[in-house]
Tab-separated table of C-alpha atoms in Angstrom:
chain	number	residue	atom	x	y	z
Y	225	MET	CA	87.448	107.043	135.650
Y	226	SER	CA	89.523	107.046	132.466
Y	227	LYS	CA	92.971	105.468	132.434
Y	228	PRO	CA	94.915	108.764	132.266
Y	229	CYS	CA	92.918	110.149	135.190
Y	230	SER	CA	93.526	107.012	137.214
Y	231	LEU	CA	97.209	107.393	136.501
Y	232	ILE	CA	97.172	111.015	137.633
Y	233	ILE	CA	95.511	110.162	140.930
Y	234	THR	CA	97.732	107.120	141.472
Y	235	LEU	CA	100.803	109.266	140.889
Y	236	ALA	CA	99.379	111.905	143.204
Y	237	ILE	CA	98.973	109.394	145.998
Y	238	PHE	CA	102.417	107.956	145.280
Y	239	VAL	CA	104.026	111.394	145.491
Y	240	SER	CA	102.187	111.981	148.737
Y	241	PHE	CA	103.473	108.694	150.136
Y	242	LEU	CA	107.030	109.622	149.187
Y	243	ALA	CA	106.698	113.017	150.822
Y	244	PHE	CA	105.180	111.579	153.985
Y	245	ALA	CA	106.863	108.197	154.218
Y	246	ASN	CA	106.538	108.181	157.976
Y	247	ALA	CA	102.753	108.558	157.690
Y	248	HIS	CA	101.953	105.207	156.106
Y	249	PHE	CA	98.801	103.639	157.473
Y	250	ASP	CA	96.718	100.561	156.822
Y	251	TYR	CA	93.888	102.492	155.182
Y	252	HIS	CA	91.970	99.311	154.429
Y	253	ASP	CA	91.858	98.492	158.128
Y	254	ALA	CA	90.797	102.059	158.932
Y	255	LEU	CA	88.027	101.826	156.316
Y	256	THR	CA	86.695	98.550	157.690
Y	257	LYS	CA	86.711	99.837	161.238
Y	258	SER	CA	85.000	103.088	160.236
Y	259	ILE	CA	82.036	101.084	158.997
Y	260	VAL	CA	82.049	98.865	162.086
Y	261	PHE	CA	81.562	102.003	164.186
Y	262	LEU	CA	78.417	102.882	162.230
Y	263	GLU	CA	77.077	99.437	163.072
Y	264	ALA	CA	77.729	100.113	166.754
Y	265	GLN	CA	75.408	103.137	166.479
Y	266	ARG	CA	72.412	101.111	165.316
Y	267	SER	CA	69.162	101.293	167.207
Y	268	GLY	CA	66.465	98.629	167.050
Y	269	LYS	CA	66.511	94.893	166.406
Y	270	LEU	CA	70.030	93.990	165.384
Y	271	PRO	CA	70.733	91.483	162.593
Y	272	PRO	CA	72.481	88.145	163.255
Y	273	ASN	CA	75.660	89.287	161.468
Y	274	HIS	CA	76.037	92.397	163.617
Y	275	ARG	CA	79.763	92.815	164.275
Y	276	PRO	CA	80.065	94.786	167.564
Y	277	LYS	CA	79.137	91.870	169.819
Y	278	TRP	CA	78.727	94.022	172.922
Y	279	ARG	CA	75.700	95.745	171.382
Y	280	GLY	CA	72.195	94.321	171.711
Y	281	ASP	CA	68.638	95.136	170.706
Y	282	SER	CA	67.400	98.493	171.957
Y	283	ALA	CA	64.495	100.953	171.746
Y	284	LEU	CA	62.116	98.311	170.388
Y	285	ASP	CA	59.031	100.354	171.320
Y	286	ASP	CA	60.097	103.564	169.594
Y	287	GLY	CA	57.098	105.315	168.067
Y	288	LYS	CA	54.526	103.291	169.956
Y	289	GLU	CA	53.264	106.310	171.887
Y	290	VAL	CA	52.176	107.954	168.597
Y	291	GLY	CA	51.029	104.732	166.941
Y	292	VAL	CA	53.914	104.543	164.463
Y	293	ASP	CA	56.731	102.031	164.080
Y	294	LEU	CA	59.915	104.062	164.541
Y	295	VAL	CA	62.167	101.175	165.523
Y	296	GLY	CA	65.605	101.338	163.905
Y	297	GLY	CA	67.814	104.142	162.689
Y	298	TYR	CA	70.935	105.438	164.390
Y	299	TYR	CA	72.028	107.055	167.612
Y	300	ASP	CA	74.069	110.001	166.410
Y	301	ALA	CA	76.835	110.184	168.996
Y	302	GLY	CA	77.468	109.104	172.587
Y	303	ASP	CA	73.892	109.421	173.821
Y	304	ASN	CA	70.688	107.486	173.148
Y	305	VAL	CA	68.529	110.006	171.266
Y	306	LYS	CA	67.704	109.536	167.586
Y	307	TYR	CA	68.010	112.908	165.830
Y	308	GLY	CA	66.653	112.884	162.299
Y	309	PHE	CA	68.717	115.801	160.988
Y	310	PRO	CA	72.255	114.463	161.554
Y	311	MET	CA	71.073	110.924	160.826
Y	312	ALA	CA	69.915	112.009	157.385
Y	313	PHE	CA	73.185	113.833	156.695
Y	314	THR	CA	75.075	110.694	157.728
Y	315	VAL	CA	73.123	108.631	155.199
Y	316	THR	CA	73.385	111.230	152.421
Y	317	THR	CA	77.156	111.488	152.703
Y	318	LEU	CA	77.593	107.722	153.046
Y	319	ALA	CA	75.499	107.266	149.904
Y	320	TRP	CA	77.580	109.891	148.102
Y	321	ALA	CA	80.772	108.053	149.035
Y	322	THR	CA	79.239	104.797	147.777
Y	323	TYR	CA	78.030	106.392	144.534
Y	324	PHE	CA	81.335	108.126	143.806
Y	325	TYR	CA	83.754	105.486	145.101
Y	326	LYS	CA	81.892	102.352	144.091
Y	327	ALA	CA	84.950	100.741	142.512
Y	328	GLU	CA	87.153	101.498	145.509
Y	329	LEU	CA	84.651	100.145	148.039
Y	330	THR	CA	84.085	97.047	145.930
Y	331	ALA	CA	87.839	96.466	145.661
Y	332	ALA	CA	88.098	96.758	149.443
Y	333	GLY	CA	85.357	94.159	149.901
Y	334	GLU	CA	83.215	96.625	151.848
Y	335	MET	CA	80.359	97.314	149.427
Y	336	ASN	CA	77.861	94.998	151.113
Y	337	ASN	CA	78.659	96.440	154.531
Y	338	VAL	CA	78.232	100.008	153.285
Y	339	LEU	CA	74.950	99.174	151.552
Y	340	ALA	CA	73.684	97.609	154.779
Y	341	SER	CA	74.668	100.744	156.686
Y	342	ILE	CA	72.817	102.981	154.237
Y	343	ARG	CA	69.757	100.758	154.264
Y	344	TRP	CA	69.649	100.774	158.067
Y	345	GLY	CA	69.034	104.496	157.795
Y	346	THR	CA	66.761	104.575	154.757
Y	347	ASP	CA	64.466	101.861	156.129
Y	348	TYR	CA	63.959	104.089	159.145
Y	349	PHE	CA	63.309	107.208	157.061
Y	350	LEU	CA	60.681	105.405	155.027
Y	351	LYS	CA	58.856	104.466	158.219
Y	352	ALA	CA	59.207	107.995	159.574
Y	353	SER	CA	57.653	109.549	156.469
Y	354	THR	CA	54.700	107.334	155.621
Y	355	HIS	CA	52.164	110.179	155.993
Y	356	LYS	CA	52.049	113.030	153.510
Y	357	ASN	CA	53.503	116.297	154.815
Y	358	ARG	CA	54.620	114.670	158.031
Y	359	LEU	CA	58.029	113.470	159.127
Y	360	TYR	CA	59.013	112.100	162.520
Y	361	VAL	CA	62.342	113.759	163.274
Y	362	GLN	CA	63.351	112.753	166.797
Y	363	VAL	CA	62.851	109.936	169.266
Y	364	GLY	CA	63.935	110.448	172.863
Y	365	ASP	CA	64.096	113.284	175.362
Y	366	PRO	CA	67.591	114.865	175.302
Y	367	VAL	CA	67.186	116.429	178.755
Y	368	LYS	CA	66.144	113.174	180.429
Y	369	ASP	CA	68.652	111.222	178.380
Y	370	HIS	CA	71.487	113.390	179.667
Y	371	GLU	CA	70.418	112.699	183.245
Y	372	CYS	CA	71.226	108.996	182.929
Y	373	TRP	CA	74.506	107.405	181.822
Y	374	VAL	CA	73.094	104.094	180.623
Y	375	ARG	CA	73.589	101.892	177.593
Y	376	PRO	CA	70.664	101.951	175.125
Y	377	GLU	CA	69.817	98.322	175.837
Y	378	ASN	CA	68.904	99.239	179.431
Y	379	MET	CA	67.514	102.756	179.136
Y	380	LYS	CA	64.166	103.554	180.728
Y	381	THR	CA	64.166	107.261	179.871
Y	382	SER	CA	61.415	108.912	177.828
Y	383	ARG	CA	61.174	108.041	174.144
Y	384	LYS	CA	58.963	110.963	173.257
Y	385	VAL	CA	58.528	111.624	169.558
Y	386	LEU	CA	58.851	114.918	167.695
Y	387	GLU	CA	57.382	115.502	164.258
Y	388	ILE	CA	57.258	118.207	161.618
Y	389	ASN	CA	54.160	118.837	159.547
Y	390	GLN	CA	52.489	121.558	157.514
Y	391	ASN	CA	51.565	123.459	160.675
Y	392	ARG	CA	55.000	123.013	162.240
Y	393	PRO	CA	57.400	122.853	159.289
Y	394	GLY	CA	61.048	121.905	159.307
Y	395	THR	CA	62.446	122.594	155.883
Y	396	GLU	CA	66.054	121.730	156.780
Y	397	ILE	CA	65.212	118.270	158.091
Y	398	ALA	CA	62.694	117.420	155.376
Y	399	ALA	CA	65.042	118.529	152.581
Y	400	GLU	CA	68.026	116.707	154.114
Y	401	THR	CA	65.984	113.520	154.448
Y	402	ALA	CA	64.902	113.949	150.829
Y	403	ALA	CA	68.573	114.212	149.883
Y	404	ALA	CA	69.354	111.038	151.835
Y	405	LEU	CA	66.622	109.070	150.081
Y	406	ALA	CA	67.486	110.447	146.629
Y	407	ALA	CA	71.222	109.776	146.977
Y	408	SER	CA	70.510	106.301	148.313
Y	409	SER	CA	68.122	105.575	145.439
Y	410	ILE	CA	71.055	106.023	143.047
Y	411	VAL	CA	73.162	103.574	145.031
Y	412	PHE	CA	70.449	100.896	145.127
Y	413	ARG	CA	69.347	101.298	141.504
Y	414	SER	CA	71.499	98.426	140.241
Y	415	VAL	CA	71.123	96.387	143.431
Y	416	ASP	CA	67.395	96.480	144.261
Y	417	HIS	CA	65.440	98.431	141.671
Y	418	ALA	CA	62.091	98.239	143.477
Y	419	TYR	CA	63.632	99.536	146.687
Y	420	SER	CA	65.398	102.275	144.751
Y	421	ARG	CA	62.085	103.447	143.285
Y	422	ASN	CA	60.534	103.449	146.728
Y	423	LEU	CA	63.350	105.625	148.039
Y	424	LEU	CA	63.065	108.033	145.116
Y	425	ASN	CA	59.315	108.401	145.521
Y	426	GLY	CA	59.824	109.144	149.192
Y	427	ALA	CA	62.477	111.723	148.345
Y	428	LYS	CA	60.162	113.533	145.931
Y	429	LYS	CA	57.378	113.764	148.498
Y	430	LEU	CA	59.682	115.044	151.221
Y	431	PHE	CA	61.236	117.653	148.956
Y	432	ASP	CA	57.790	118.901	147.953
Y	433	PHE	CA	56.886	119.107	151.634
Y	434	ALA	CA	60.100	120.959	152.461
Y	435	ASN	CA	59.633	123.436	149.635
Y	436	GLN	CA	55.912	124.044	150.059
Y	437	TYR	CA	55.889	124.546	153.826
Y	438	LYS	CA	58.981	126.558	154.601
Y	439	GLY	CA	60.165	127.083	158.139
Y	440	THR	CA	62.916	126.204	160.577
Y	441	PHE	CA	62.199	123.546	163.190
Y	442	ASP	CA	63.944	124.268	166.482
Y	443	GLY	CA	62.808	121.135	168.281
Y	444	GLU	CA	66.272	119.574	168.092
Y	445	CYS	CA	67.907	122.645	169.650
Y	446	PRO	CA	70.172	123.145	171.536
Y	447	PHE	CA	71.741	119.946	170.212
Y	448	TYR	CA	71.157	120.418	166.473
Y	449	CYS	CA	70.233	124.012	165.721
Y	450	SER	CA	70.258	125.111	162.107
Y	451	PHE	CA	72.278	128.319	162.156
Y	452	SER	CA	72.633	128.436	158.366
Y	453	GLY	CA	68.921	128.426	157.535
Y	454	TYR	CA	67.205	126.089	155.101
Y	455	HIS	CA	68.246	127.405	151.672
Y	456	ASP	CA	71.344	125.198	151.598
Y	457	GLU	CA	69.291	122.080	152.321
Y	458	LEU	CA	66.814	122.957	149.561
Y	459	LEU	CA	69.658	123.321	147.045
Y	460	TRP	CA	71.261	120.118	148.368
Y	461	GLY	CA	68.003	118.155	148.135
Y	462	ALA	CA	67.149	119.491	144.671
Y	463	THR	CA	70.660	118.655	143.453
Y	464	TRP	CA	70.426	115.045	144.561
Y	465	LEU	CA	66.937	114.725	143.088
Y	466	TYR	CA	68.149	116.162	139.799
Y	467	ILE	CA	71.064	113.719	139.685
Y	468	ALA	CA	68.693	110.858	140.498
Y	469	THR	CA	65.922	111.818	138.048
Y	470	LYS	CA	67.208	114.397	135.509
Y	471	LYS	CA	63.717	115.916	135.809
Y	472	PRO	CA	63.343	119.533	134.586
Y	473	VAL	CA	61.462	120.488	137.746
Y	474	TYR	CA	64.619	120.080	139.846
Y	475	LEU	CA	66.806	121.758	137.238
Y	476	LYS	CA	64.403	124.701	137.250
Y	477	PHE	CA	64.552	124.909	141.033
Y	478	ILE	CA	68.359	124.899	141.029
Y	479	GLN	CA	68.552	127.550	138.316
Y	480	GLU	CA	65.701	129.849	139.285
Y	481	GLU	CA	64.623	129.286	142.886
Y	482	SER	CA	67.637	128.183	144.866
Y	483	THR	CA	69.946	130.323	146.938
Y	484	THR	CA	73.683	129.690	146.949
Y	485	ALA	CA	76.834	131.179	148.465
Y	486	ILE	CA	80.591	130.735	148.698
Y	487	VAL	CA	81.428	129.145	152.050
Y	488	SER	CA	84.450	127.644	153.774
Y	489	GLU	CA	82.666	124.793	155.569
Y	490	PHE	CA	80.780	121.611	154.703
Y	491	SER	CA	78.819	120.089	157.569
Y	492	TRP	CA	75.472	118.738	158.766
Y	493	ASP	CA	74.340	122.361	159.044
Y	494	LEU	CA	75.876	123.876	155.895
Y	495	LYS	CA	75.556	122.058	152.557
Y	496	TYR	CA	76.363	124.663	149.895
Y	497	ALA	CA	79.877	123.390	149.165
Y	498	GLY	CA	78.642	119.817	148.778
Y	499	ALA	CA	75.968	120.830	146.280
Y	500	GLN	CA	78.451	122.993	144.382
Y	501	VAL	CA	80.895	120.099	144.016
Y	502	LEU	CA	78.110	117.864	142.696
Y	503	LEU	CA	76.980	120.510	140.209
Y	504	SER	CA	80.591	121.145	139.149
Y	505	GLN	CA	80.794	117.538	138.051
Y	506	LEU	CA	77.711	118.074	135.881
Y	507	PHE	CA	79.141	121.359	134.569
Y	508	TRP	CA	82.313	119.700	133.321
Y	509	GLU	CA	80.247	116.888	131.855
Y	510	GLY	CA	78.598	119.445	129.590
Y	511	GLN	CA	75.853	121.251	131.546
Y	512	LYS	CA	77.177	124.782	131.181
Y	513	GLU	CA	74.213	126.247	133.074
Y	514	PHE	CA	75.989	125.203	136.272
Y	515	GLN	CA	79.045	127.411	135.725
Y	516	THR	CA	78.243	129.688	138.675
Y	517	PHE	CA	78.147	126.699	141.010
Y	518	GLN	CA	81.491	125.474	139.679
Y	519	GLN	CA	83.023	128.889	140.338
Y	520	GLN	CA	81.595	128.858	143.852
Y	521	ALA	CA	83.015	125.384	144.413
Y	522	ASP	CA	86.438	126.759	143.493
Y	523	GLY	CA	85.766	129.526	146.018
Y	524	TYR	CA	85.314	126.926	148.759
Y	525	PHE	CA	88.654	125.272	147.986
Y	526	CYS	CA	90.387	128.644	147.732
Y	527	SER	CA	89.130	129.533	151.207
Y	528	VAL	CA	90.516	126.321	152.702
Y	529	LEU	CA	93.848	125.724	150.951
Y	530	PRO	CA	96.621	127.134	153.166
Y	531	GLU	CA	98.651	128.349	150.170
Y	532	SER	CA	95.699	130.159	148.605
Y	533	PRO	CA	95.661	133.976	148.673
Y	534	TYR	CA	92.044	133.700	149.825
Y	535	HIS	CA	92.740	131.245	152.656
Y	536	GLN	CA	90.577	131.885	155.729
Y	537	THR	CA	90.263	128.549	157.540
Y	538	PHE	CA	92.215	128.141	160.787
Y	539	MET	CA	94.904	125.463	160.810
Y	540	THR	CA	96.460	124.102	163.986
Y	541	PRO	CA	100.261	124.242	164.325
Y	542	GLY	CA	100.249	120.547	163.408
Y	543	GLY	CA	98.343	121.194	160.174
Y	544	LEU	CA	94.764	120.237	161.068
Y	545	ILE	CA	91.638	122.067	159.935
Y	546	HIS	CA	90.009	123.521	163.046
Y	547	LEU	CA	86.648	125.264	162.870
Y	548	ARG	CA	85.159	124.677	166.324
Y	549	ASP	CA	85.814	122.855	169.557
Y	550	GLY	CA	83.446	119.935	169.971
Y	551	ALA	CA	83.532	117.177	167.342
Y	552	ASN	CA	85.950	119.209	165.211
Y	553	ALA	CA	86.885	115.952	163.463
Y	554	GLN	CA	83.657	116.293	161.486
Y	555	TYR	CA	85.127	119.300	159.669
Y	556	VAL	CA	88.346	117.410	159.060
Y	557	THR	CA	86.650	114.444	157.388
Y	558	SER	CA	84.175	116.650	155.513
Y	559	THR	CA	87.043	118.731	154.130
Y	560	ALA	CA	89.036	115.641	153.217
Y	561	PHE	CA	86.033	114.119	151.458
Y	562	LEU	CA	85.266	117.178	149.322
Y	563	PHE	CA	88.946	117.611	148.473
Y	564	SER	CA	89.192	113.949	147.488
Y	565	VAL	CA	86.082	114.031	145.305
Y	566	TYR	CA	87.021	117.318	143.643
Y	567	SER	CA	90.535	116.086	142.960
Y	568	ASP	CA	89.038	113.196	140.996
Y	569	ILE	CA	86.686	115.501	139.101
Y	570	LEU	CA	89.573	117.832	138.233
Y	571	ALA	CA	91.651	114.880	137.037
Y	572	ARG	CA	88.888	113.522	134.828
Y	573	HIS	CA	88.514	116.823	133.020
Y	574	ASP	CA	92.113	118.053	133.203
Y	575	LYS	CA	91.171	121.116	135.259
Y	576	LYS	CA	92.716	123.131	138.061
Y	577	VAL	CA	91.412	125.327	140.873
Y	578	THR	CA	92.213	128.983	140.283
Y	579	CYS	CA	92.663	131.211	143.329
Y	580	GLY	CA	93.713	134.661	142.200
Y	581	ASP	CA	97.191	134.371	140.735
Y	582	LYS	CA	97.642	130.777	141.912
Y	583	GLN	CA	96.423	127.465	140.545
Y	584	PHE	CA	96.089	124.151	142.353
Y	585	THR	CA	96.083	120.720	140.742
Y	586	CYS	CA	94.252	117.514	141.550
Y	587	VAL	CA	97.537	116.277	143.048
Y	588	GLN	CA	97.662	119.181	145.496
Y	589	LEU	CA	94.023	118.757	146.523
Y	590	MET	CA	94.452	115.042	147.173
Y	591	ASP	CA	97.668	115.656	149.061
Y	592	PHE	CA	95.787	118.024	151.373
Y	593	ALA	CA	92.966	115.504	151.852
Y	594	LYS	CA	95.465	112.787	152.720
Y	595	LYS	CA	97.262	114.995	155.241
Y	596	GLN	CA	93.973	115.660	157.036
Y	597	MET	CA	93.123	111.971	157.252
Y	598	ASP	CA	96.669	111.026	158.222
Y	599	TYR	CA	96.558	113.503	161.095
Y	600	LEU	CA	93.503	111.719	162.511
Y	601	LEU	CA	95.127	108.327	162.007
Y	602	GLY	CA	98.313	109.255	163.853
Y	603	ASN	CA	100.563	111.610	161.879
Y	604	ASN	CA	100.236	114.497	164.320
Y	605	PRO	CA	102.358	116.210	166.977
Y	606	LEU	CA	101.114	113.743	169.611
Y	607	LYS	CA	101.913	110.741	167.386
Y	608	ARG	CA	98.658	109.082	168.401
Y	609	SER	CA	95.549	107.912	166.598
Y	610	MET	CA	92.181	109.614	167.008
Y	611	MET	CA	90.380	106.447	165.869
Y	612	VAL	CA	89.416	103.907	168.527
Y	613	GLY	CA	91.064	100.536	168.014
Y	614	PHE	CA	93.374	101.737	165.259
Y	615	GLY	CA	97.012	102.716	165.078
Y	616	GLN	CA	99.376	103.954	167.746
Y	617	ASN	CA	98.113	104.788	171.230
Y	618	PRO	CA	94.443	105.077	170.216
Y	619	PRO	CA	91.919	106.616	172.638
Y	620	VAL	CA	90.265	104.292	175.137
Y	621	GLN	CA	87.798	106.599	176.887
Y	622	ALA	CA	85.328	107.528	174.187
Y	623	HIS	CA	82.480	109.671	175.519
Y	624	HIS	CA	79.880	107.021	174.713
Y	625	ARG	CA	77.319	105.330	176.918
Y	626	GLY	CA	77.196	101.966	175.190
Y	627	ALA	CA	80.970	101.598	175.112
Y	628	SER	CA	81.605	102.774	178.667
Y	629	VAL	CA	78.900	100.782	180.481
Y	630	PRO	CA	79.474	97.031	180.962
Y	631	VAL	CA	77.112	94.614	179.261
Y	632	MET	CA	74.285	93.618	181.572
Y	633	ALA	CA	71.006	91.746	181.413
Y	634	PRO	CA	68.369	93.574	179.343
Y	635	ASN	CA	65.951	93.673	182.287
Y	636	GLU	CA	68.491	95.038	184.757
Y	637	ASP	CA	67.513	98.399	186.219
Y	638	VAL	CA	70.090	101.169	186.386
Y	639	ASN	CA	70.188	103.838	189.063
Y	640	CYS	CA	70.572	106.996	186.980
Y	641	GLY	CA	72.064	109.008	189.809
Y	642	MET	CA	74.775	106.442	190.452
Y	643	SER	CA	75.383	105.696	186.784
Y	644	PHE	CA	77.691	108.714	186.511
Y	645	VAL	CA	79.653	107.543	189.545
Y	646	TYR	CA	80.084	104.008	188.240
Y	647	TRP	CA	80.759	104.584	184.551
Y	648	TYR	CA	81.167	108.264	183.639
Y	649	ASN	CA	83.393	109.884	186.270
Y	650	THR	CA	86.019	107.161	186.165
Y	651	ASP	CA	89.482	107.256	184.695
Y	652	LYS	CA	89.349	103.745	183.294
Y	653	PRO	CA	89.285	102.452	179.704
Y	654	ASN	CA	85.860	101.652	178.310
Y	655	PRO	CA	84.956	97.988	178.832
Y	656	ASN	CA	83.653	97.800	175.255
Y	657	GLU	CA	85.865	98.964	172.402
Y	658	LEU	CA	84.053	101.425	170.133
Y	659	THR	CA	86.026	100.147	167.173
Y	660	GLY	CA	86.512	102.602	164.336
Y	661	ALA	CA	85.022	105.654	166.014
Y	662	ILE	CA	86.848	108.827	165.021
Y	663	LEU	CA	86.584	110.963	168.138
Y	664	GLY	CA	86.135	114.732	168.411
Y	665	GLY	CA	89.860	115.300	168.142
Y	666	PRO	CA	92.326	117.907	169.385
Y	667	ASP	CA	91.862	121.599	170.095
Y	668	ARG	CA	93.359	124.566	168.238
Y	669	ALA	CA	96.755	123.934	169.839
Y	670	ASP	CA	96.869	120.226	168.877
Y	671	LYS	CA	96.106	119.233	172.465
Y	672	PHE	CA	94.070	116.055	172.959
Y	673	VAL	CA	92.780	114.688	176.263
Y	674	ASP	CA	91.620	111.076	176.257
Y	675	SER	CA	89.019	111.575	178.953
Y	676	ARG	CA	85.386	110.502	178.894
Y	677	VAL	CA	84.282	113.629	180.730
Y	678	ASN	CA	85.907	115.890	178.129
Y	679	SER	CA	83.361	115.294	175.404
Y	680	SER	CA	84.755	117.930	173.031
Y	681	PHE	CA	87.827	115.705	172.646
Y	682	THR	CA	86.323	112.239	172.908
Y	683	GLU	CA	82.731	112.142	171.629
Y	684	PRO	CA	82.198	110.347	168.298
Y	685	CYS	CA	79.526	111.177	165.706
Y	686	THR	CA	78.164	109.081	162.846
Y	687	TYR	CA	78.729	111.838	160.284
Y	688	VAL	CA	82.426	112.067	161.170
Y	689	ASN	CA	82.783	108.488	159.984
Y	690	SER	CA	80.382	108.628	157.033
Y	691	LEU	CA	82.509	111.422	155.579
Y	692	ALA	CA	85.690	109.397	156.122
Y	693	VAL	CA	84.546	106.268	154.285
Y	694	GLY	CA	85.044	107.489	150.712
Y	695	VAL	CA	88.485	108.996	151.306
Y	696	LEU	CA	89.692	105.907	153.137
Y	697	ALA	CA	88.413	103.669	150.325
Y	698	LYS	CA	90.344	105.721	147.784
Y	699	LEU	CA	93.509	105.728	149.902
Y	700	ALA	CA	93.187	101.980	150.496
Y	701	LYS	CA	92.992	101.258	146.778
Y	702	HIS	CA	95.938	103.388	145.741
Y	703	ASN	CA	97.995	102.349	148.738
Y	704	ALA	CA	97.618	98.745	147.632
Y	705	LYS	CA	98.874	99.671	144.168
Y	706	VAL	CA	102.041	101.467	145.128
Y	707	ILE	CA	103.322	99.681	148.203
């Protein structure tokens, strides 16, 4: 970032701090803890430097029933199933944060931890996609898993494997996994060039598979159903591959074959706004063929900004984005991330967002992003943090098996019927702190119930945190400069 642009953003953050002096947080601590939570979601053989000490090795036979090594990857939320779709989105967005906020993460001393978190996912995706036109997309039986409240280290439930192939396609999942590998290849290019090439080759093959054999895979429903279709994932995957390769084939796809739309949401199911922000950066760097995408990106911000004449996103009385009950925090961090990134892009090129007769500056976009993050960290009507182990009166009953079940011997059998009596239906703090987890968050009226059985309030998700990492890194850096 050029010096004038850095100054603009620094001043923007400083103005925001002055306006919200009572909402000062230790963003560096929040950043560190956000990454620690991702480590707590790891499946497989854990490394010696694993920080959540209450976690152990788990699911070491994953994939054995189909003759494939599928050990590793992430549990997405509070259960013990590995879903490929949200896992890939987690890795893509974490890689984007690392690619865009490299300097901020390095300054915070978190680059190695973030790279390890990305690699934990990409190593798994490489194993899950070794065969051409085949991708293993799920390990575990959600129905059986939800019949037993047990930590992953002691689970005995089915680890059945689901796959997509040319006869049973899953364009959304294949294209999202391609995006994850392509974005990650950029991050590792200067760190491990051979690994980066391996990731990029895998991304190309998966995108070809996604594009050639089109179809929606409903095997992860009702937990991860793609309501938006697969066109957004194809644009998203092609965009990341174009950024990673600059190959004409991906440019041609974006220009001639992709579908796009103005939306008011960025999530694991809807990627248009993310792709449009990425292509806007290229547009202002000189690629004028992406003008339509830049205009659509502006449309996203106009639909979210409360002062915009085109505003359509619901805001709680306390000022929080609220799209849906159930892990609503994912929309808060996704909004904050896009607003943060776009504010930097606007600053670099001295641009504004135009919404009818109003214009919004990079300062205003970053101020909105900060308010969203500050709400989750404690500046809300309840004056309490939504991040476990951080801030004032943080939640202690995260809806999470590993955190709520005491550590026991790996060979100890658990009675599934009684597991809910012992560890789920109790009004006690979790015995293991799920440090850094940003929980589902409050409802439309700013109400929050710290209760394990109320999963819409208290369940964490990996992609909530992956989308928070970049914003927190940026806030941590500028906070250090002005305080």
